[in-house]
Amino acid sequence: MPGIGPRTAQRLALHLLRQPEERVRSFADAMLAAKSQVGQCQKCFHLSADPICEICRNEGRDSEFLCVVADSRDLLALERTKEFKGLYHVLGGLISPMDGVGPEILNVSSLVKRVDADDVDEVILALTPSVEGDTTSLYLARLLKPFTKVSRIAYGLPVGGELEYADEVTLTRALEGRQTLG
Amino acid sequence: MPGIGPRTAQRLALHLLRQPEERVRSFADAMLAAKSQVGQCQKCFHLSADPICEICRNEGRDSEFLCVVADSRDLLALERTKEFKGLYHVLGGLISPMDGVGPEILNVSSLVKRVDADDVDEVILALTPSVEGDTTSLYLARLLKPFTKVSRIAYGLPVGGELEYADEVTLTRALEGRQTLG
């Protein structure tokens, strides 16, 4: 399991062995229940216990904005900002020819269909600034431009970050992505 | 000295005591020489041993672009990107009413004079995304807009940074500062 080394694993295992059998059983049941009940939203592919997830079902959200993310963790990070009121589309990964991940494995065709069918004013690509993220952004921008406006989140200096400690690539991106004021 | 705690200080002091007197003297002389010789460029206020610094003297640089930074460390960080070919203006700090730092203490009037006199096409504000940085950017943008175009570097996701681990404020800025593609 990620972040669990041999020593932590041993500590957790010994802790489990000290618990009454009942607690261990209910923990095991909870894991199995989560595994069997949590699937994907049929619309946005976010983790969901229902066929359509809570976000997609929420009528209060702004369906004109569609934010594209690599996975559910990124979606949850954006939700924590409480800033974005639109809908999401979870790709399930990023295009990576080196790892044999092409757009056909990702939720791309469903994205195009969604943008075409629904009345989406703007697709916001919120992908990580890496080779894979950039490749995927470029690919999706070209694919979606006939249907709608496509934008991507800003790459630059993180808030609270000192210029002095920023790496060269981030500073270069911050310079390139500069915005006119006023 | 910054970053030097009592233990490191003791290690350095003991190391100095182990050196021959000649080396200690040449180190002391070098420090004094640096202190007496390094002043400020009269044009951009970057650290410089000459009245006009190397960057300002360099005819190959693009004098239409003027990048405003808080201090020389930020200037050096931007120089490391090898991306920016324009000139700089070092403010000597950021506006901070809480600490009693107003624009009159900073190199602001010299900046306005410079922008007015020289043929500057664009002033790029490269200030840190903090309360002080934002205040200073806003102040300078208002001040300089009658003379030239004013922009600021992008604030957003740092390169190599994962969406998942970005703080809410950075993600909010990245969403707000999104750029249309194509």
Tab-separated table of C-alpha atoms in Angstrom:
chain	number	residue	atom	x	y	z
A	1	MET	CA	0.000	0.000	0.000
A	2	PRO	CA	1.291	3.488	-0.831
A	3	GLY	CA	3.162	5.220	1.983
A	4	ILE	CA	3.176	2.072	4.157
A	5	GLY	CA	6.689	0.680	4.606
A	6	PRO	CA	7.561	-2.658	6.275
A	7	ARG	CA	7.763	-1.138	9.781
A	8	THR	CA	4.416	0.672	9.533
A	9	ALA	CA	2.880	-2.486	8.040
A	10	GLN	CA	4.078	-4.519	11.007
A	11	ARG	CA	2.741	-1.935	13.474
A	12	LEU	CA	-0.666	-1.918	11.770
A	13	ALA	CA	-0.784	-5.724	11.598
A	14	LEU	CA	0.047	-6.074	15.304
A	15	HIS	CA	-2.569	-3.421	16.148
A	16	LEU	CA	-5.194	-5.392	14.198
A	17	LEU	CA	-4.238	-8.596	16.038
A	18	ARG	CA	-4.851	-6.846	19.363
A	19	GLN	CA	-8.413	-5.856	18.382
A	20	PRO	CA	-11.468	-8.035	19.200
A	21	GLU	CA	-12.487	-10.287	16.292
A	22	GLU	CA	-15.728	-8.370	15.858
A	23	ARG	CA	-13.937	-5.104	15.064
A	24	VAL	CA	-11.643	-6.802	12.580
A	25	ARG	CA	-14.632	-8.382	10.867
A	26	SER	CA	-16.527	-5.068	10.605
A	27	PHE	CA	-13.405	-3.410	9.176
A	28	ALA	CA	-13.064	-6.194	6.598
A	29	ASP	CA	-16.773	-5.899	5.735
A	30	ALA	CA	-16.462	-2.138	5.318
A	31	MET	CA	-13.575	-2.591	2.887
A	32	LEU	CA	-15.501	-5.178	0.876
A	33	ALA	CA	-18.631	-3.009	0.881
A	34	ALA	CA	-16.642	0.004	-0.349
A	35	LYS	CA	-15.052	-2.096	-3.065
A	36	SER	CA	-18.354	-3.581	-4.248
A	37	GLN	CA	-20.469	-0.422	-3.938
A	38	VAL	CA	-18.217	2.372	-5.158
A	39	GLY	CA	-18.207	2.522	-8.906
A	40	GLN	CA	-17.915	5.304	-11.427
A	41	CYS	CA	-20.412	7.986	-12.330
A	42	GLN	CA	-21.704	7.152	-15.805
A	43	LYS	CA	-21.507	10.790	-16.803
A	44	CYS	CA	-18.247	12.191	-15.370
A	45	PHE	CA	-16.432	8.988	-14.220
A	46	HIS	CA	-15.898	10.365	-10.696
A	47	LEU	CA	-16.043	7.773	-7.907
A	48	SER	CA	-19.673	7.271	-6.969
A	49	ALA	CA	-21.915	4.765	-5.209
A	50	ASP	CA	-24.782	5.757	-7.488
A	51	PRO	CA	-24.983	5.502	-11.298
A	52	ILE	CA	-24.862	9.310	-11.470
A	53	CYS	CA	-22.670	11.066	-8.876
A	54	GLU	CA	-23.759	13.782	-6.451
A	55	ILE	CA	-22.029	16.554	-8.393
A	56	CYS	CA	-23.635	15.632	-11.720
A	57	ARG	CA	-27.036	15.323	-9.992
A	58	ASN	CA	-26.714	18.732	-8.295
A	59	GLU	CA	-28.981	21.114	-10.213
A	60	GLY	CA	-27.355	24.118	-8.561
A	61	ARG	CA	-24.122	23.591	-10.458
A	62	ASP	CA	-23.170	25.517	-13.557
A	63	SER	CA	-23.366	23.054	-16.442
A	64	GLU	CA	-21.841	25.549	-18.876
A	65	PHE	CA	-18.404	24.976	-17.347
A	66	LEU	CA	-16.776	21.569	-17.649
A	67	CYS	CA	-13.504	20.995	-15.812
A	68	VAL	CA	-11.365	18.116	-17.105
A	69	VAL	CA	-9.140	16.354	-14.522
A	70	ALA	CA	-6.888	13.302	-14.641
A	71	ASP	CA	-8.441	11.467	-11.690
A	72	SER	CA	-10.867	11.711	-8.766
A	73	ARG	CA	-8.151	12.923	-6.379
A	74	ASP	CA	-7.668	16.034	-8.524
A	75	LEU	CA	-11.425	16.570	-8.616
A	76	LEU	CA	-11.567	16.418	-4.819
A	77	ALA	CA	-8.673	18.929	-4.585
A	78	LEU	CA	-10.578	21.378	-6.809
A	79	GLU	CA	-13.777	20.823	-4.807
A	80	ARG	CA	-11.909	21.791	-1.642
A	81	THR	CA	-11.337	25.276	-3.098
A	82	LYS	CA	-15.149	25.797	-3.140
A	83	GLU	CA	-14.412	28.101	-6.078
A	84	PHE	CA	-15.496	26.019	-9.034
A	85	LYS	CA	-19.247	25.630	-9.448
A	86	GLY	CA	-19.287	23.775	-12.757
A	87	LEU	CA	-19.220	20.081	-13.618
A	88	TYR	CA	-16.265	17.733	-14.069
A	89	HIS	CA	-15.030	15.051	-16.406
A	90	VAL	CA	-12.507	12.542	-15.046
A	91	LEU	CA	-10.154	11.242	-17.760
A	92	GLY	CA	-8.836	8.311	-15.730
A	93	GLY	CA	-5.214	9.212	-16.460
A	94	LEU	CA	-3.025	11.203	-18.842
A	95	ILE	CA	-1.808	10.392	-22.322
A	96	SER	CA	1.633	8.786	-21.986
A	97	PRO	CA	3.017	7.059	-25.087
A	98	MET	CA	5.995	5.842	-23.010
A	99	ASP	CA	3.620	3.847	-20.784
A	100	GLY	CA	1.378	2.807	-23.654
A	101	VAL	CA	-1.490	5.046	-22.510
A	102	GLY	CA	-3.280	6.480	-25.519
A	103	PRO	CA	-6.491	8.532	-25.622
A	104	GLU	CA	-8.507	5.392	-26.440
A	105	ILE	CA	-7.918	4.004	-22.912
A	106	LEU	CA	-9.003	7.296	-21.320
A	107	ASN	CA	-12.502	8.768	-21.043
A	108	VAL	CA	-11.966	10.970	-24.087
A	109	SER	CA	-14.654	9.926	-26.549
A	110	SER	CA	-17.282	10.278	-23.812
A	111	LEU	CA	-15.920	13.789	-23.169
A	112	VAL	CA	-16.301	14.795	-26.803
A	113	LYS	CA	-19.836	13.381	-26.900
A	114	ARG	CA	-20.708	15.255	-23.704
A	115	VAL	CA	-19.344	18.568	-24.946
A	116	ASP	CA	-21.138	18.109	-28.247
A	117	ALA	CA	-24.490	17.068	-26.739
A	118	ASP	CA	-24.671	19.348	-23.677
A	119	ASP	CA	-24.486	23.096	-23.877
A	120	VAL	CA	-20.906	23.511	-22.633
A	121	ASP	CA	-19.571	27.077	-22.939
A	122	GLU	CA	-16.045	26.393	-21.743
A	123	VAL	CA	-13.919	23.329	-21.113
A	124	ILE	CA	-11.260	24.054	-18.463
A	125	LEU	CA	-8.309	21.665	-18.615
A	126	ALA	CA	-6.976	21.227	-15.070
A	127	LEU	CA	-4.107	18.858	-15.759
A	128	THR	CA	-0.763	18.703	-14.031
A	129	PRO	CA	2.059	20.723	-15.669
A	130	SER	CA	4.175	17.752	-16.817
A	131	VAL	CA	5.049	16.235	-20.193
A	132	GLU	CA	2.000	13.948	-19.959
A	133	GLY	CA	-0.272	16.766	-18.763
A	134	ASP	CA	0.878	19.092	-21.545
A	135	THR	CA	0.514	16.376	-24.203
A	136	THR	CA	-3.004	15.603	-23.015
A	137	SER	CA	-3.964	19.301	-22.849
A	138	LEU	CA	-2.707	19.886	-26.387
A	139	TYR	CA	-4.517	16.802	-27.680
A	140	LEU	CA	-7.821	17.705	-26.006
A	141	ALA	CA	-7.631	21.369	-27.027
A	142	ARG	CA	-7.287	20.378	-30.679
A	143	LEU	CA	-10.089	17.827	-30.367
A	144	LEU	CA	-12.583	20.085	-28.570
A	145	LYS	CA	-12.001	23.429	-30.236
A	146	PRO	CA	-14.574	22.783	-32.994
A	147	PHE	CA	-17.236	22.420	-30.286
A	148	THR	CA	-16.452	24.951	-27.562
A	149	LYS	CA	-13.988	27.336	-25.924
A	150	VAL	CA	-11.056	25.524	-24.321
A	151	SER	CA	-8.870	26.966	-21.550
A	152	ARG	CA	-6.320	25.591	-19.124
A	153	ILE	CA	-5.570	26.534	-15.524
A	154	ALA	CA	-2.650	28.898	-14.909
A	155	TYR	CA	0.828	27.511	-14.354
A	156	GLY	CA	3.132	29.771	-12.388
A	157	LEU	CA	4.276	30.802	-8.976
A	158	PRO	CA	2.323	29.093	-6.179
A	159	VAL	CA	0.759	31.411	-3.612
A	160	GLY	CA	3.125	32.007	-0.711
A	161	GLY	CA	6.007	30.795	-2.855
A	162	GLU	CA	9.131	32.923	-3.038
A	163	LEU	CA	10.475	33.801	-6.484
A	164	GLU	CA	13.907	33.048	-5.135
A	165	TYR	CA	13.071	29.414	-4.438
A	166	ALA	CA	11.010	28.723	-7.555
A	167	ASP	CA	12.600	26.408	-10.103
A	168	GLU	CA	13.599	27.731	-13.516
A	169	VAL	CA	10.807	25.977	-15.420
A	170	THR	CA	8.109	27.372	-13.138
A	171	LEU	CA	9.549	30.873	-13.433
A	172	THR	CA	9.740	30.518	-17.221
A	173	ARG	CA	6.084	29.461	-17.301
A	174	ALA	CA	5.161	32.328	-14.984
A	175	LEU	CA	6.868	34.782	-17.325
A	176	GLU	CA	5.306	33.272	-20.454
A	177	GLY	CA	1.870	33.172	-18.867
A	178	ARG	CA	1.966	36.754	-17.614
A	179	GLN	CA	-1.292	38.634	-17.679
A	180	THR	CA	-1.967	42.223	-18.600
A	181	LEU	CA	-3.325	44.211	-15.656
A	182	GLY	CA	-6.171	46.665	-15.632
B	1	MET	CA	23.330	34.801	10.124
B	2	PRO	CA	20.315	33.277	8.363
B	3	GLY	CA	20.176	29.499	8.366
B	4	ILE	CA	23.094	29.194	10.808
B	5	GLY	CA	22.045	27.820	14.172
B	6	PRO	CA	24.220	27.609	17.311
B	7	ARG	CA	25.591	24.145	16.397
B	8	THR	CA	26.522	25.114	12.829
B	9	ALA	CA	27.997	28.361	14.114
B	10	GLN	CA	30.205	26.429	16.518
B	11	ARG	CA	31.307	24.021	13.761
B	12	LEU	CA	32.200	26.933	11.457
B	13	ALA	CA	34.029	28.804	14.226
B	14	LEU	CA	36.089	25.729	15.149
B	15	HIS	CA	36.851	25.161	11.457
B	16	LEU	CA	38.115	28.750	11.137
B	17	LEU	CA	40.339	28.314	14.225
B	18	ARG	CA	41.953	25.268	12.606
B	19	GLN	CA	42.932	27.261	9.471
B	20	PRO	CA	46.312	29.049	9.119
B	21	GLU	CA	46.156	32.720	10.035
B	22	GLU	CA	46.829	33.748	6.448
B	23	ARG	CA	43.664	32.081	5.166
B	24	VAL	CA	41.541	33.637	7.885
B	25	ARG	CA	42.992	37.048	7.052
B	26	SER	CA	42.306	36.666	3.301
B	27	PHE	CA	38.720	35.569	4.073
B	28	ALA	CA	38.243	38.629	6.309
B	29	ASP	CA	39.720	40.885	3.619
B	30	ALA	CA	37.432	39.401	0.972
B	31	MET	CA	34.390	40.122	3.158
B	32	LEU	CA	35.488	43.712	3.753
B	33	ALA	CA	36.260	44.203	0.056
B	34	ALA	CA	32.841	42.885	-0.920
B	35	LYS	CA	31.180	45.162	1.609
B	36	SER	CA	33.072	48.272	0.475
B	37	GLN	CA	32.962	47.631	-3.275
B	38	VAL	CA	29.491	46.253	-3.926
B	39	GLY	CA	26.963	49.014	-4.198
B	40	GLN	CA	23.797	49.511	-6.181
B	41	CYS	CA	23.359	50.114	-9.886
B	42	GLN	CA	22.235	53.721	-10.277
B	43	LYS	CA	19.737	52.720	-12.914
B	44	CYS	CA	18.088	49.489	-11.722
B	45	PHE	CA	19.318	49.242	-8.070
B	46	HIS	CA	20.661	45.712	-8.580
B	47	LEU	CA	23.822	44.866	-6.610
B	48	SER	CA	26.788	46.091	-8.622
B	49	ALA	CA	30.472	46.967	-8.155
B	50	ASP	CA	30.151	49.572	-10.921
B	51	PRO	CA	27.890	52.654	-11.037
B	52	ILE	CA	25.878	50.964	-13.805
B	53	CYS	CA	25.461	47.172	-13.532
B	54	GLU	CA	26.374	44.590	-16.161
B	55	ILE	CA	22.765	43.962	-17.157
B	56	CYS	CA	21.973	47.645	-17.697
B	57	ARG	CA	25.239	48.075	-19.649
B	58	ASN	CA	24.524	45.061	-21.892
B	59	GLU	CA	23.443	46.470	-25.260
B	60	GLY	CA	22.150	43.064	-26.341
B	61	ARG	CA	19.265	43.225	-23.885
B	62	ASP	CA	15.767	44.241	-24.826
B	63	SER	CA	15.160	47.647	-23.275
B	64	GLU	CA	11.461	47.590	-24.230
B	65	PHE	CA	10.747	45.110	-21.428
B	66	LEU	CA	11.240	46.153	-17.833
B	67	CYS	CA	10.811	43.513	-15.127
B	68	VAL	CA	10.094	44.827	-11.624
B	69	VAL	CA	11.327	42.655	-8.725
B	70	ALA	CA	11.406	43.121	-4.943
B	71	ASP	CA	15.129	42.464	-4.480
B	72	SER	CA	18.333	41.272	-6.134
B	73	ARG	CA	17.734	37.650	-5.126
B	74	ASP	CA	14.558	37.598	-7.222
B	75	LEU	CA	16.441	39.198	-10.119
B	76	LEU	CA	19.074	36.452	-9.922
B	77	ALA	CA	16.344	33.778	-9.852
B	78	LEU	CA	14.839	35.194	-13.044
B	79	GLU	CA	18.276	35.453	-14.674
B	80	ARG	CA	18.789	31.741	-14.012
B	81	THR	CA	15.847	30.952	-16.301
B	82	LYS	CA	17.801	32.523	-19.214
B	83	GLU	CA	14.342	33.314	-20.578
B	84	PHE	CA	14.013	37.015	-19.887
B	85	LYS	CA	16.134	39.265	-22.107
B	86	GLY	CA	14.838	42.620	-20.909
B	87	LEU	CA	16.021	44.943	-18.156
B	88	TYR	CA	15.120	45.004	-14.462
B	89	HIS	CA	14.151	47.425	-11.746
B	90	VAL	CA	14.782	46.395	-8.134
B	91	LEU	CA	12.261	47.930	-5.727
B	92	GLY	CA	14.213	47.149	-2.582
B	93	GLY	CA	11.191	45.590	-0.868
B	94	LEU	CA	7.413	45.437	-1.013
B	95	ILE	CA	4.798	47.875	0.232
B	96	SER	CA	3.779	46.777	3.728
B	97	PRO	CA	1.770	49.257	5.810
B	98	MET	CA	1.986	46.864	8.773
B	99	ASP	CA	5.777	47.216	8.792
B	100	GLY	CA	5.709	50.907	7.922
B	101	VAL	CA	7.051	50.334	4.403
B	102	GLY	CA	5.437	52.785	1.994
B	103	PRO	CA	6.253	53.426	-1.663
B	104	GLU	CA	8.391	56.435	-0.709
B	105	ILE	CA	11.024	54.150	0.882
B	106	LEU	CA	11.132	51.924	-2.204
B	107	ASN	CA	12.659	52.672	-5.607
B	108	VAL	CA	9.300	53.681	-7.035
B	109	SER	CA	9.738	57.278	-8.173
B	110	SER	CA	12.909	56.256	-10.052
B	111	LEU	CA	10.853	53.508	-11.730
B	112	VAL	CA	8.199	55.960	-12.907
B	113	LYS	CA	10.879	58.332	-14.216
B	114	ARG	CA	12.585	55.487	-16.019
B	115	VAL	CA	9.375	54.243	-17.645
B	116	ASP	CA	8.482	57.780	-18.649
B	117	ALA	CA	11.933	58.686	-20.040
B	118	ASP	CA	12.959	55.399	-21.701
B	119	ASP	CA	10.900	53.740	-24.374
B	120	VAL	CA	9.443	50.926	-22.259
B	121	ASP	CA	6.754	48.885	-24.034
B	122	GLU	CA	5.818	46.656	-21.127
B	123	VAL	CA	6.454	46.607	-17.403
B	124	ILE	CA	6.296	43.037	-16.058
B	125	LEU	CA	5.617	42.887	-12.320
B	126	ALA	CA	7.385	39.794	-10.923
B	127	LEU	CA	6.392	40.062	-7.283
B	128	THR	CA	5.644	37.278	-4.875
B	129	PRO	CA	1.949	36.259	-4.558
B	130	SER	CA	1.381	37.515	-1.011
B	131	VAL	CA	-0.603	40.358	0.558
B	132	GLU	CA	2.422	42.674	0.234
B	133	GLY	CA	3.183	41.518	-3.321
B	134	ASP	CA	-0.431	41.996	-4.410
B	135	THR	CA	-0.656	45.429	-2.772
B	136	THR	CA	2.546	46.533	-4.479
B	137	SER	CA	1.448	45.136	-7.856
B	138	LEU	CA	-1.883	46.934	-7.633
B	139	TYR	CA	-0.218	50.191	-6.605
B	140	LEU	CA	2.383	50.062	-9.375
B	141	ALA	CA	-0.150	49.031	-12.038
B	142	ARG	CA	-2.269	52.093	-11.254
B	143	LEU	CA	0.781	54.331	-11.195
B	144	LEU	CA	2.341	53.101	-14.445
B	145	LYS	CA	-0.700	52.526	-16.630
B	146	PRO	CA	-0.700	56.122	-18.001
B	147	PHE	CA	2.810	55.484	-19.371
B	148	THR	CA	2.918	51.884	-20.602
B	149	LYS	CA	1.416	48.391	-20.669
B	150	VAL	CA	1.630	46.664	-17.283
B	151	SER	CA	1.489	42.887	-16.782
B	152	ARG	CA	2.248	40.508	-13.946
B	153	ILE	CA	3.723	37.015	-13.965
B	154	ALA	CA	1.321	34.079	-13.746
B	155	TYR	CA	0.321	32.672	-10.384
B	156	GLY	CA	-0.781	29.052	-10.422
B	157	LEU	CA	0.318	25.458	-10.273
B	158	PRO	CA	4.126	25.101	-10.147
B	159	VAL	CA	5.637	22.841	-12.793
B	160	GLY	CA	5.926	19.277	-11.529
B	161	GLY	CA	3.385	20.064	-8.833
B	162	GLU	CA	0.457	17.735	-8.373
B	163	LEU	CA	-3.033	19.225	-8.307
B	164	GLU	CA	-3.773	16.960	-5.402
B	165	TYR	CA	-1.111	18.532	-3.191
B	166	ALA	CA	-1.666	22.168	-4.194
B	167	ASP	CA	-3.197	24.403	-1.527
B	168	GLU	CA	-6.668	25.848	-2.030
B	169	VAL	CA	-5.476	29.424	-2.655
B	170	THR	CA	-3.041	28.347	-5.363
B	171	LEU	CA	-5.735	26.241	-7.053
B	172	THR	CA	-8.183	29.139	-6.860
B	173	ARG	CA	-5.617	31.440	-8.480
B	174	ALA	CA	-4.882	28.818	-11.123
B	175	LEU	CA	-8.592	28.599	-11.949
B	176	GLU	CA	-9.057	32.378	-11.999
B	177	GLY	CA	-5.947	32.883	-14.117
B	178	ARG	CA	-6.843	30.234	-16.679
B	179	GLN	CA	-5.852	30.937	-20.240
B	180	THR	CA	-7.759	30.272	-23.416
B	181	LEU	CA	-5.934	27.832	-25.667
B	182	GLY	CA	-5.396	28.033	-29.397
